[in-house]
Short mmCIF file of C-alpha atoms in Angstrom, two decimals:
data_model
loop_
_atom_site.label_atom_id
_atom_site.label_comp_id
_atom_site.label_asym_id
_atom_site.label_seq_id
_atom_site.Cartn_x
_atom_site.Cartn_y
_atom_site.Cartn_z
CA UNK I 1 79.64 86.97 78.11
CA UNK I 2 82.89 86.80 80.02
CA UNK I 3 84.86 90.02 80.35
CA UNK I 4 88.26 90.59 81.92
CA UNK I 5 89.84 93.95 82.71
CA UNK I 6 93.45 94.17 83.85
CA UNK I 7 95.00 97.05 85.77
CA UNK I 8 97.90 97.90 88.06
CA UNK I 9 100.81 97.90 85.65
CA UNK I 10 103.47 100.59 85.63
CA UNK I 11 107.15 101.39 85.53
CA UNK I 12 109.40 100.36 88.42
CA UNK I 13 113.08 99.86 89.07
CA UNK I 14 114.58 96.42 89.42
CA UNK I 15 113.86 94.98 92.84
CA UNK I 16 110.58 96.85 93.13
CA UNK I 17 107.04 95.54 93.49
CA UNK I 18 103.70 95.83 91.72
CA UNK I 19 100.27 94.31 92.26
CA UNK I 20 98.17 93.57 89.20
CA UNK I 21 94.39 93.22 89.34
CA UNK I 22 92.01 91.51 86.95
CA UNK I 23 88.31 92.22 87.38
CA UNK I 24 86.19 89.52 85.80
CA UNK I 25 82.49 89.29 85.04
CA UNK I 26 80.10 87.07 83.17
CA UNK I 27 79.21 83.39 83.15
CA UNK I 28 82.38 81.79 84.51
CA UNK I 29 81.43 78.22 85.28
CA UNK I 30 82.38 76.61 88.56
CA UNK I 31 85.36 74.56 87.35
CA UNK I 32 87.34 77.48 86.08
CA UNK I 33 90.97 78.35 86.18
CA UNK I 34 92.15 81.93 86.12
CA UNK I 35 95.64 82.83 85.10
CA UNK I 36 98.16 85.55 84.43
CA UNK I 37 100.17 85.55 81.24
CA UNK I 38 102.67 87.90 79.70
CA UNK I 39 103.95 88.76 76.29
CA UNK I 40 107.09 90.71 75.49
CA UNK I 41 107.64 92.25 72.04
CA UNK I 42 108.60 89.60 69.50
CA UNK I 43 107.91 86.74 71.90
CA UNK I 44 105.04 84.33 72.39
CA UNK I 45 102.55 84.72 75.21
CA UNK I 46 103.73 82.70 78.21
CA UNK I 47 102.05 81.51 81.37
CA UNK I 48 103.06 83.21 84.62
CA UNK I 49 100.69 81.81 87.25
CA UNK I 50 97.31 80.08 87.42
CA UNK I 51 94.81 79.34 90.18
CA UNK I 52 91.78 77.05 90.16
CA UNK I 53 88.49 76.83 92.03
CA UNK I 54 90.21 74.96 94.89
CA UNK I 55 92.98 77.58 95.13
CA UNK I 56 95.50 75.20 93.65
CA UNK I 57 98.25 77.22 92.04
CA UNK I 58 101.04 76.79 89.53
CA UNK I 59 103.86 79.17 88.64
CA UNK I 60 106.40 79.51 85.90
CA UNK I 61 109.88 78.63 87.15
CA UNK I 62 111.07 82.14 86.33
CA UNK I 63 108.70 83.74 88.88
CA UNK I 64 108.56 81.16 91.67
CA UNK I 65 109.29 82.72 95.03
CA UNK I 66 108.74 86.25 93.69
CA UNK I 67 105.14 86.32 92.40
CA UNK I 68 101.95 85.29 94.20
CA UNK I 69 98.58 84.72 92.53
CA UNK I 70 95.36 85.05 94.53
CA UNK I 71 91.69 85.65 93.96
CA UNK I 72 88.84 87.31 95.81
CA UNK I 73 85.68 85.57 94.65
CA UNK I 74 83.44 88.04 96.52
CA UNK I 75 84.90 90.87 94.44
CA UNK I 76 85.48 88.86 91.25
CA UNK I 77 89.10 89.97 91.38
CA UNK I 78 92.23 88.07 90.41
CA UNK I 79 95.49 89.52 91.68
CA UNK I 80 99.18 89.03 91.02
CA UNK I 81 101.61 90.33 93.62
CA UNK I 82 104.99 90.79 91.99
CA UNK I 83 108.05 91.29 94.18
CA UNK I 84 111.73 91.39 93.33
CA UNK I 85 110.97 92.51 89.78
CA UNK I 86 113.66 92.01 87.15
CA UNK I 87 114.15 93.62 83.75
CA UNK I 88 113.18 90.33 82.13
CA UNK I 89 109.71 90.67 83.70
CA UNK I 90 109.01 93.58 81.35
CA UNK I 91 105.99 92.67 79.22
CA UNK I 92 102.30 93.21 78.66
CA UNK I 93 100.43 91.19 81.26
CA UNK I 94 97.06 89.58 80.54
CA UNK I 95 94.58 87.53 82.51
CA UNK I 96 92.65 84.66 81.00
CA UNK I 97 90.09 81.97 81.82
CA UNK I 98 90.19 78.23 81.22
CA UNK I 99 88.41 75.14 82.46
CA UNK I 100 90.06 72.29 84.39
CA UNK I 101 93.55 73.63 83.72
CA UNK I 102 95.14 71.16 86.17
CA UNK I 103 93.79 68.25 84.14
CA UNK I 104 96.00 69.37 81.26
CA UNK I 105 99.67 68.33 80.88
CA UNK I 106 100.72 71.97 81.19
CA UNK I 107 98.30 74.10 83.24
CA UNK I 108 100.22 77.25 82.20
CA UNK I 109 99.77 76.73 78.47
CA UNK I 110 98.40 79.96 77.04
CA UNK I 111 96.59 78.23 74.18
CA UNK I 112 94.24 76.59 76.71
CA UNK I 113 93.05 79.99 77.95
CA UNK I 114 90.78 82.61 76.43
CA UNK I 115 88.66 85.67 77.05
CA UNK I 116 91.75 87.85 77.23
CA UNK I 117 91.53 91.39 78.55
CA UNK I 118 93.31 94.36 77.00
CA UNK I 119 96.41 93.84 79.12
CA UNK I 120 98.43 96.06 81.44
CA UNK I 121 102.03 97.05 80.74
CA UNK I 122 104.80 96.30 83.24
CA UNK I 123 108.18 97.91 82.63
CA UNK I 124 111.15 97.18 84.87
CA UNK I 125 114.29 99.24 84.50
CA UNK I 126 117.67 98.05 85.70
#
């Protein structure tokens, strides 16, 4: 059974940085995509960044140039480095797993992902 555990969230001022971590375990097949998503109160879950088995990445336009997704397969760890944080980045952040996400029209579509963790809260004050 696949399990995901997010950590690293916190409260920072605008312009600050945070690094999120997602430890994953279980039977994740070779053609997987891992991704970071976020959900603010009253809003739908949205894709932030995804990475596949070949380290191909995709980012939401709102975070390009500020966030970087990476993974350490030896440690089963997915990370999201977030720099230049803005108040609009405030949300609960989740990691998820999908298969062949870059074969889909929108690799960042949250509905294509599953096995969500409990999330980690990021709060950015202006």
